[in-house]
CSV table of C-alpha atoms in Angstrom, one decimal:
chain,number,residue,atom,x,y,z
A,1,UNK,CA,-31.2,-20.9,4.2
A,2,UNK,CA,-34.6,-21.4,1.7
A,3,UNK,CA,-33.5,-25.2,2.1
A,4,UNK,CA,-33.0,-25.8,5.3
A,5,UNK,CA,-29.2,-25.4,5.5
A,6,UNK,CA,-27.2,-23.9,8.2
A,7,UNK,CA,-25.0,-21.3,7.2
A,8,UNK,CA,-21.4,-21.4,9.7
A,9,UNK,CA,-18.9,-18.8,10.3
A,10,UNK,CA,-15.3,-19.6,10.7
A,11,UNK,CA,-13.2,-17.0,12.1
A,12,UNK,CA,-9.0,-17.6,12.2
A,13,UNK,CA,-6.9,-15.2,14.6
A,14,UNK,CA,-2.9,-15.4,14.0
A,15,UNK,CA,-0.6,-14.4,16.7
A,16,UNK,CA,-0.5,-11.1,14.9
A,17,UNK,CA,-4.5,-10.4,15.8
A,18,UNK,CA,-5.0,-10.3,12.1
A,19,UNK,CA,-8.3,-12.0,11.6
A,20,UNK,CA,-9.6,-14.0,8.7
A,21,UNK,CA,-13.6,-15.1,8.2
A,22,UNK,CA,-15.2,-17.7,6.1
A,23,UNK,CA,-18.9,-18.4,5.5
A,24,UNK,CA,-19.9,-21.7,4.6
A,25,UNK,CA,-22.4,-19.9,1.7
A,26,UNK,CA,-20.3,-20.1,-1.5
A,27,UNK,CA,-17.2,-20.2,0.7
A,28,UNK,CA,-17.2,-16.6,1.1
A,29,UNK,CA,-14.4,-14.5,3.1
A,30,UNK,CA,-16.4,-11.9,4.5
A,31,UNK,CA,-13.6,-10.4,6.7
A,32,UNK,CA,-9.9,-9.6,6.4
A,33,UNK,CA,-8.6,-7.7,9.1
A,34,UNK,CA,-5.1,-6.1,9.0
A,35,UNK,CA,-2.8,-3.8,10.9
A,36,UNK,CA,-1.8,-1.2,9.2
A,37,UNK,CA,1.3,1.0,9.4
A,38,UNK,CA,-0.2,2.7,12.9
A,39,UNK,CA,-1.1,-0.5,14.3
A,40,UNK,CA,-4.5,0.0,13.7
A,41,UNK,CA,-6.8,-3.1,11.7
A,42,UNK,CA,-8.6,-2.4,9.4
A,43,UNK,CA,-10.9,-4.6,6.9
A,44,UNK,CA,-9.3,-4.8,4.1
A,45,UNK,CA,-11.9,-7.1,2.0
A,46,UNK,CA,-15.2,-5.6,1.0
A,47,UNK,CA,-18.2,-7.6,3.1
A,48,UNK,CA,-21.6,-7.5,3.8
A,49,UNK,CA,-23.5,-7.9,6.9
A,50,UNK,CA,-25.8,-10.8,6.5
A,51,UNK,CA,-26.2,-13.7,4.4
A,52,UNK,CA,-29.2,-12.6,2.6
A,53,UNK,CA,-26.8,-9.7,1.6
A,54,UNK,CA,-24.7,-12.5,-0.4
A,55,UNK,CA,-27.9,-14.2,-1.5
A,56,UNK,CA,-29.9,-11.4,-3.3
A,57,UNK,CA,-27.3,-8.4,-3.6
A,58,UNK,CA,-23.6,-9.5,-4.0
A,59,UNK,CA,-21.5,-8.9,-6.9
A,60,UNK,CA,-19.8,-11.9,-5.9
A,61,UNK,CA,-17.9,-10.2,-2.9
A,62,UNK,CA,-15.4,-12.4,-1.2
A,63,UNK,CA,-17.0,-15.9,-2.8
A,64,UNK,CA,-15.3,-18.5,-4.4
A,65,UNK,CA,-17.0,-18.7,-8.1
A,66,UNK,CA,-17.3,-21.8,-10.5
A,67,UNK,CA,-16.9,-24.0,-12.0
A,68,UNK,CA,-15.9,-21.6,-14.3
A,69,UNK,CA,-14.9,-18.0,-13.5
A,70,UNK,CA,-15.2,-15.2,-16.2
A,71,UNK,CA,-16.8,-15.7,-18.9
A,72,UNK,CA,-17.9,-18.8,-21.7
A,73,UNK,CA,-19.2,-17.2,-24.8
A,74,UNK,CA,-22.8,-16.8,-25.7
A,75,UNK,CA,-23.1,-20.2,-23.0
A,76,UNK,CA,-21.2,-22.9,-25.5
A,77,UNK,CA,-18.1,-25.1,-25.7
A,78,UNK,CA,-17.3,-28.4,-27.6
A,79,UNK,CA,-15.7,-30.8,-25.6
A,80,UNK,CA,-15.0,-34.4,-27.1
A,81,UNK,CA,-17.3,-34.0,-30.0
A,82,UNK,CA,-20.0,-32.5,-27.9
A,83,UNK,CA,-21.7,-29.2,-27.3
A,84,UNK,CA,-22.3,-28.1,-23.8
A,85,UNK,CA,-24.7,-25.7,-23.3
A,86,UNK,CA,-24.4,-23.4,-20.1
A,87,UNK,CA,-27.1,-20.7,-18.7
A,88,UNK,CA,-26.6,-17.3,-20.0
A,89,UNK,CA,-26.5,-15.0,-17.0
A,90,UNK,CA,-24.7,-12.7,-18.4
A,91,UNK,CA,-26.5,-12.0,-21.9
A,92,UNK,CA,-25.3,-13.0,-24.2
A,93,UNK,CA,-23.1,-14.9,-21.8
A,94,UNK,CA,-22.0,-17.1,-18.9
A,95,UNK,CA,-20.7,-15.6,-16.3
A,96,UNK,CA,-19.4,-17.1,-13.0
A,97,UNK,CA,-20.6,-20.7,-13.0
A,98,UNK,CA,-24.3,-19.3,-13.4
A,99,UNK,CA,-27.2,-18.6,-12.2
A,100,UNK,CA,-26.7,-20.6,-8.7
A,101,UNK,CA,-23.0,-21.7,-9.2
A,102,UNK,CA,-20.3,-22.1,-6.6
A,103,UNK,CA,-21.0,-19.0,-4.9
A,104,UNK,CA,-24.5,-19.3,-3.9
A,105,UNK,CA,-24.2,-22.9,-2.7
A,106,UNK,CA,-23.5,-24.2,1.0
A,107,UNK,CA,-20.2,-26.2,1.6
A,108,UNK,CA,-19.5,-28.8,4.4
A,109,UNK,CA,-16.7,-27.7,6.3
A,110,UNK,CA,-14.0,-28.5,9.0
A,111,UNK,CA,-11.7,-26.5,10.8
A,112,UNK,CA,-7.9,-27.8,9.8
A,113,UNK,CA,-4.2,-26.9,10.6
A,114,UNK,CA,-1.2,-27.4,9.1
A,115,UNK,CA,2.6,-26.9,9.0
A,116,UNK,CA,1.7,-23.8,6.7
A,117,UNK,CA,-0.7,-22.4,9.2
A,118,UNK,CA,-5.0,-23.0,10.8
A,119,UNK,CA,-8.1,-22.9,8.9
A,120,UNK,CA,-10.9,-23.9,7.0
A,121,UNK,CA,-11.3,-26.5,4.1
A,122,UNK,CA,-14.9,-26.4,2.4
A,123,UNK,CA,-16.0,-29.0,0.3
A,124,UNK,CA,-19.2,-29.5,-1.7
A,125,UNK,CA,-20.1,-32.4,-5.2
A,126,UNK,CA,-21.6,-30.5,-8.1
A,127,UNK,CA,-23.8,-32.9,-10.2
A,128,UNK,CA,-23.6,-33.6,-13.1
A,129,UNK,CA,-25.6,-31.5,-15.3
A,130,UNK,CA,-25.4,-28.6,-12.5
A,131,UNK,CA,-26.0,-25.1,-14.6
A,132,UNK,CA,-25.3,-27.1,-17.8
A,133,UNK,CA,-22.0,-28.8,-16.6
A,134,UNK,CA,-21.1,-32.4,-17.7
A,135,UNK,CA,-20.0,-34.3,-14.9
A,136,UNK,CA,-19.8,-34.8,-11.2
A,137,UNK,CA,-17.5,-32.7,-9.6
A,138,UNK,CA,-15.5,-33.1,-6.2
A,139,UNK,CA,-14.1,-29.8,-5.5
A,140,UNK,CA,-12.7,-28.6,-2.0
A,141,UNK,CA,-11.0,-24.8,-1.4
A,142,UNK,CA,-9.1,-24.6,1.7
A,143,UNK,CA,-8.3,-21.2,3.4
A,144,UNK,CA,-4.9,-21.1,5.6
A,145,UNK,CA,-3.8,-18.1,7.5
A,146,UNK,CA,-0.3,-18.1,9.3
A,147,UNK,CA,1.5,-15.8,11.6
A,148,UNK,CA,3.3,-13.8,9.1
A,149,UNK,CA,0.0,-12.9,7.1
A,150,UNK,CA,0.2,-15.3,4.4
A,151,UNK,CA,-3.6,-16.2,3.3
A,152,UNK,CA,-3.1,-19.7,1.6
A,153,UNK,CA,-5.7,-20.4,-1.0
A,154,UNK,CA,-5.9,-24.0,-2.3
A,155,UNK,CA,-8.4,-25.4,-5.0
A,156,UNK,CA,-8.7,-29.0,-5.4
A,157,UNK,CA,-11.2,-31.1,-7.7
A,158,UNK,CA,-12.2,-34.7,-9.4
A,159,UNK,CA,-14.8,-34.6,-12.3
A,160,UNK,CA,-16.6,-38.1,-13.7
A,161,UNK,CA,-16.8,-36.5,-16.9
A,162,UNK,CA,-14.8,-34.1,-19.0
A,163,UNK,CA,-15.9,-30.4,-17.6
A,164,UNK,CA,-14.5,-26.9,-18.0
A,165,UNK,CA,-13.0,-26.1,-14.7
A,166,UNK,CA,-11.7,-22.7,-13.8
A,167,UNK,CA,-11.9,-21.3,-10.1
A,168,UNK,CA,-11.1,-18.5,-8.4
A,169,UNK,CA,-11.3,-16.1,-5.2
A,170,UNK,CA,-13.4,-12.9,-5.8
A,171,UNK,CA,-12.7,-10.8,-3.2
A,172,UNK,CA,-12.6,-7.1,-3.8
A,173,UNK,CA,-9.7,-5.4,-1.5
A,174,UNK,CA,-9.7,-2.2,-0.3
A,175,UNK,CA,-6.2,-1.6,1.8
A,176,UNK,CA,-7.3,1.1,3.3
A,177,UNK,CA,-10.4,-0.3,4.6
A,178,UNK,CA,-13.4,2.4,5.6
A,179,UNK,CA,-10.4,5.1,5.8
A,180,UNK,CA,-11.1,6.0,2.0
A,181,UNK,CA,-13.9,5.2,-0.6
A,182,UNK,CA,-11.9,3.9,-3.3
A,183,UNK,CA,-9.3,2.5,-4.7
A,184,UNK,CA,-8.0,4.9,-7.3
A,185,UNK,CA,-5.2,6.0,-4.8
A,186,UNK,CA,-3.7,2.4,-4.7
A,187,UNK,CA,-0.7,1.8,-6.5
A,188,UNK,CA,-0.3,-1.4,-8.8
A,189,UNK,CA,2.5,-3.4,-10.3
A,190,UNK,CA,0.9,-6.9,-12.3
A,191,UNK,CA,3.7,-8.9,-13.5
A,192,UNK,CA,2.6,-9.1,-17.4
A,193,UNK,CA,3.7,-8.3,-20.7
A,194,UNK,CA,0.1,-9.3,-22.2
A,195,UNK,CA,-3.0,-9.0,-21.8
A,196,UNK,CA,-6.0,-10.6,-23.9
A,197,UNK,CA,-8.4,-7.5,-25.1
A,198,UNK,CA,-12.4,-8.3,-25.3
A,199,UNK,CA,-15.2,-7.4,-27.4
A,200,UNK,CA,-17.8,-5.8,-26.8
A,201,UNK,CA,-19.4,-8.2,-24.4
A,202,UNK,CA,-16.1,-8.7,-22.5
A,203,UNK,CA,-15.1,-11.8,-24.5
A,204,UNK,CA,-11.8,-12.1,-25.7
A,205,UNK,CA,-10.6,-12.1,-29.0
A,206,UNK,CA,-7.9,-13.9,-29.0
A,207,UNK,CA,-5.4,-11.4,-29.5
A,208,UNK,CA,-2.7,-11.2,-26.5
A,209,UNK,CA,-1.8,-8.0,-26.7
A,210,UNK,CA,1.3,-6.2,-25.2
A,211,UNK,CA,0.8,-3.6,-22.5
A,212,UNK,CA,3.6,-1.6,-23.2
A,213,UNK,CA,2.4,2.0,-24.4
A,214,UNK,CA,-1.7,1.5,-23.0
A,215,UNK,CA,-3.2,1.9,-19.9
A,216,UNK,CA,-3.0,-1.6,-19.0
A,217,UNK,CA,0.9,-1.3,-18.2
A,218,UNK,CA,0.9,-2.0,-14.2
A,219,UNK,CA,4.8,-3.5,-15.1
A,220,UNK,CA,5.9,-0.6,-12.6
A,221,UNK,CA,3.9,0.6,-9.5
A,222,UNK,CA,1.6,2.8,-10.8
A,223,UNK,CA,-2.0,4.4,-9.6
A,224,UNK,CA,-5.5,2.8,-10.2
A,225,UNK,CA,-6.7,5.6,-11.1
A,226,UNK,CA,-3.9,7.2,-13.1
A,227,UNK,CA,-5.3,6.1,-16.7
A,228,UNK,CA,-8.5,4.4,-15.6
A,229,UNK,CA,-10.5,7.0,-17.7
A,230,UNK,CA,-8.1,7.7,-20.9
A,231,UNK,CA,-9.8,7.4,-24.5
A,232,UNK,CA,-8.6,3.6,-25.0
A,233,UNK,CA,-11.3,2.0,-26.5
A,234,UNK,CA,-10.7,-1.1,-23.9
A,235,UNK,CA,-11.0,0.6,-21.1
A,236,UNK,CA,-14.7,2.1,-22.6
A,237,UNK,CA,-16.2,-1.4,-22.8
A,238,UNK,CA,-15.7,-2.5,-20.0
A,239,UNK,CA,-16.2,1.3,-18.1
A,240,UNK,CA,-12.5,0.7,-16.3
A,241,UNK,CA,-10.7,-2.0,-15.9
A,242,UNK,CA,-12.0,-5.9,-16.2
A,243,UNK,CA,-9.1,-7.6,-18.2
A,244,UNK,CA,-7.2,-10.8,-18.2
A,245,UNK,CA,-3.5,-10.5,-17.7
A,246,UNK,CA,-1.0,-13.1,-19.3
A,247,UNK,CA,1.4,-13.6,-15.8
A,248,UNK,CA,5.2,-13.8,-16.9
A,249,UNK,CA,5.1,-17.0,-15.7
A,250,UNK,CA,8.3,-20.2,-15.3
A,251,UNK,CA,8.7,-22.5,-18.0
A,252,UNK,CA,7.5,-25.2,-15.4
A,253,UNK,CA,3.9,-25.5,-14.9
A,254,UNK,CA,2.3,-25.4,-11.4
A,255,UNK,CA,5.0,-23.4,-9.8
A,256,UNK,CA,3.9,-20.5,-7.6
A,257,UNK,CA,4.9,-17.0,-9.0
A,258,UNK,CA,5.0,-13.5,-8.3
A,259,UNK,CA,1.4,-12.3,-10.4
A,260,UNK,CA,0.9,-8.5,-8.7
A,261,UNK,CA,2.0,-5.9,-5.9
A,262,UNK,CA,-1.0,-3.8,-4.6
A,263,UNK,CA,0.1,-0.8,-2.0
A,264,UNK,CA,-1.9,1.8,-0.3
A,265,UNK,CA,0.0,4.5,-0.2
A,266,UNK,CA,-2.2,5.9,3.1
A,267,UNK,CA,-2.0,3.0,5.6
A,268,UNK,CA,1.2,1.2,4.4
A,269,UNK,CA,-0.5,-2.0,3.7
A,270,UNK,CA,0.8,-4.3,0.9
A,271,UNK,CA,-0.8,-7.5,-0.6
A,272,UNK,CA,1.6,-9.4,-2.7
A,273,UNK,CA,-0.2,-11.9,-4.7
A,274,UNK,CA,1.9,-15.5,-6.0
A,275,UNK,CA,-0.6,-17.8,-7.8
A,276,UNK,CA,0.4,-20.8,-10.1
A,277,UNK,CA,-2.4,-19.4,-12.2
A,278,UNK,CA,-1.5,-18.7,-15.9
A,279,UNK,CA,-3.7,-15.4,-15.6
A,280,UNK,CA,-5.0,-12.7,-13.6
A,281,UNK,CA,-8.2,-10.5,-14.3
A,282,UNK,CA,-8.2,-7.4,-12.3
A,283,UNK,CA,-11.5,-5.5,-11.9
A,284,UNK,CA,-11.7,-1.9,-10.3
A,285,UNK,CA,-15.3,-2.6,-9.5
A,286,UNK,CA,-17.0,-1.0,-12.2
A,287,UNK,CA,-20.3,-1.3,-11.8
A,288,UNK,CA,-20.7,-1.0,-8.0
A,289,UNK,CA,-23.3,2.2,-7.7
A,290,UNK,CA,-24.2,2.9,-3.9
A,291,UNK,CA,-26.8,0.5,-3.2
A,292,UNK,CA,-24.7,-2.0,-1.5
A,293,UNK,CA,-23.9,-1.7,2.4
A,294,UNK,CA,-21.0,-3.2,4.4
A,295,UNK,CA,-21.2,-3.9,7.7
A,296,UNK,CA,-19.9,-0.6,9.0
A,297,UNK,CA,-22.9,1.4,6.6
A,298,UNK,CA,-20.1,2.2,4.4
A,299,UNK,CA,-21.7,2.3,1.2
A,300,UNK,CA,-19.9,0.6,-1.7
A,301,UNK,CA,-19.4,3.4,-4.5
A,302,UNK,CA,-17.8,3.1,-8.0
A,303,UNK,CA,-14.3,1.7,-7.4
A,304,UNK,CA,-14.8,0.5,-3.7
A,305,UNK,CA,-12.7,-2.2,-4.3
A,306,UNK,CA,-11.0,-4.2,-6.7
A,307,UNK,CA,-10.5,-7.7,-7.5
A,308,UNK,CA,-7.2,-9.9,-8.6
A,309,UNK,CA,-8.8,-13.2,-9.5
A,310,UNK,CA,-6.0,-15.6,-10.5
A,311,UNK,CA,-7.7,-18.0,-12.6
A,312,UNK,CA,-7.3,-19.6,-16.2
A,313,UNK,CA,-8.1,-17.2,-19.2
A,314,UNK,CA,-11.5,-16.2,-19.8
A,315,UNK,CA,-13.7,-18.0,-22.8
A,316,UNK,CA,-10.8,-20.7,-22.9
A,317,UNK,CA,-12.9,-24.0,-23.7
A,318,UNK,CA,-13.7,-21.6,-26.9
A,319,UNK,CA,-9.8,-20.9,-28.0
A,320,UNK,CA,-7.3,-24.0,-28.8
A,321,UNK,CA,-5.3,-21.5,-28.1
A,322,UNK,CA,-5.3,-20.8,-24.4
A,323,UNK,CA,-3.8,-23.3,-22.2
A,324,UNK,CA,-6.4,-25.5,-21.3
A,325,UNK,CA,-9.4,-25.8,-18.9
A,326,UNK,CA,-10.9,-29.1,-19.2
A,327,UNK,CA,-11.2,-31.1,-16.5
A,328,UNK,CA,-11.1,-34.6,-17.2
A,329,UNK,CA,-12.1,-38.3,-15.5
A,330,UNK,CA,-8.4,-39.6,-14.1
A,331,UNK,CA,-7.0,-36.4,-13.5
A,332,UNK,CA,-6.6,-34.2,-10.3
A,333,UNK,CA,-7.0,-30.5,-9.9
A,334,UNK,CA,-4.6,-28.3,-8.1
A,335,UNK,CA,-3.7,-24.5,-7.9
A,336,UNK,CA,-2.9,-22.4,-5.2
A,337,UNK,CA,-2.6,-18.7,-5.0
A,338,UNK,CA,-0.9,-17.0,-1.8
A,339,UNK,CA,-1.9,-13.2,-0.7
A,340,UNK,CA,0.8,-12.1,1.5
A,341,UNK,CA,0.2,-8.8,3.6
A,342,UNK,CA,2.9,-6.5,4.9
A,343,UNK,CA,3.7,-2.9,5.1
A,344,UNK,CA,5.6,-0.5,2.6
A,345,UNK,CA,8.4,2.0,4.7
A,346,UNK,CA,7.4,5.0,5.6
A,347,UNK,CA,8.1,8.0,2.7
């Protein structure tokens, strides 16, 4: 790295022979790979094939972003009485922890295993004052993968001072792997009755709006790409999907729950996804264009891949009304989100 640090590569092999890698740089999975119907694996995460890839070009592929994922209007909350003022990377806003946030820094790291499976937990301290932030912050992700293709995700963190925290996994799936260019094909069910429309910078308004009767209706297994270009003014701002979903979620908070269902209808693969996550933003990778080049020379087109980034709602430090993403001194940070991979039946 530019400062000395040595960038690792964990890889974690189930007795399956699927096969799970993890970069110390921003804690990146840069492979997933996953049998699919005919036995074949394919990599089923988009991933590029060197580390300055991740440092120069990446659309945050794989990483783990923070503190806060999605978006803080125009770079400014209130917390206690005081503003906090955050970089704008994103004009007019703040967008993924910043300019250098969580996914451009180097963790420590140790290999692990558990009851619930072997592999990675990456640690790192963000200072206080890091891209704006108040407080230090102790935060750790581990990465578990067991023998029945269950990819454990768990976020923990301690702040000294009262912080918006909001973390997430930003890997853009593919099921089919290099076996087709996008994922219009895929069919996908999100377990919401709401979702939280933006302006026209991709802020949201407030409003949680119900799906029923738009394009943002996944409540049944339906295509990517079956709507993904109708006259909804939504889907125009942000050129496709790149919405929060409000998860139908148990009265209990912090329990793990079913958030979305993504099947590829050409190799069988599934990916279930249970978070205890109060949202979901799904992204069909917009504004991917060609330039960038995974490690097979596939090149990443418009709708390569698409991300389901179980986090907390976007711009929440700026609405009372969203459940809450201050961190604060005393209190412990926990969430987990669970991406299980199978195979649909044959047709």
């Amino acid at each position: 790295m530019p400062g000395g640090d040595v960038v690792f590569a964990y890889d974690i092999v189930n007795a399956r022979g699927t096969a799970l890698t993890v970069i110390t740089l921003g804690a990146t999975i840069t492979s997933l790979r996953v049998a699919g119907r005919d036995g074949v694996r394919d990599d089923v995460v988009l991933g590029l094939a060197d580390v300055e890839g991740y440092l120069e070009r990446s659309p945050y592929l794989g990483c783990v972003v923070g503190r806060y994922a999605n978006r803080i209007a125009r770079g400014q909350f209130i917390v206690e009485g005081a503003t906090g003022t955050l970089a704008v990377n994103d004009p007019p806003n703040h967008l993924h922890g910043g300019v250098r946030g969580f996914d451009k820094r180097v963790y420590d790291a140790r290999a692990v295993t558990t009851g619930e499976g072997r592999g990675v937990r990456l640690s790192r301290t963000s200072p206080d004052g890091e891209e704006g932030y108040p407080g230090d912050v102790h935060f750790a992700v581990r990465y578990l993968l067991d023998d029945d293709d269950r990819v454990v995700i768990d976020y923990y963190a301690t702040s000294s001072g009262a912080t918006p925290f909001n973390p997430t996994q930003h890997s853009y799936f593919n099921l089919a792997g290099a076996r087709h260019s996008d994922v219009l094909g895929h069919e996908l069910l999100v377990v919401a009755d709401r979702y939280t429309p933006v302006d026209a910078t991709l802020i949201p308004t407030g409003e949680l709006a119900p799906v029923a009767g738009t394009p943002f209706d996944f409540r049944s297994p339906t295509p990517v790409g079956a709507r993904i270009a109708d006259a909804h003014p939504q889907l125009a701002i942000a050129r496709g999907y790149d919405h929060n979903y409000v998860l139908d979620r148990p009265a209990r908070p912090g329990v793990l729950a079913h958030a979305a269902r993504l099947h590829d209808p050409l190799t069988g693969r599934t990916l279930d996804v249970h978070t205890t996550e109060p949202g979901l933003q799904l992204y069909t990778g917009n504004f991917l264009d060609g330039s960038l080049v995974g490690r097979d020379g596939r090149r990443f087109g418009r709708h390569a891949g698409l991300c389901l980034e179980t986090q907390h709602f976007p711009d929440s430090p700026n609405h009372p009304e969203f459940p809450e993403t201050i961190l604060r001194p005393g209190r412990s940070f926990h969430s987990r989100t669970i991406w299980q991979f199978g195979l649909a039946r044959a047709p």
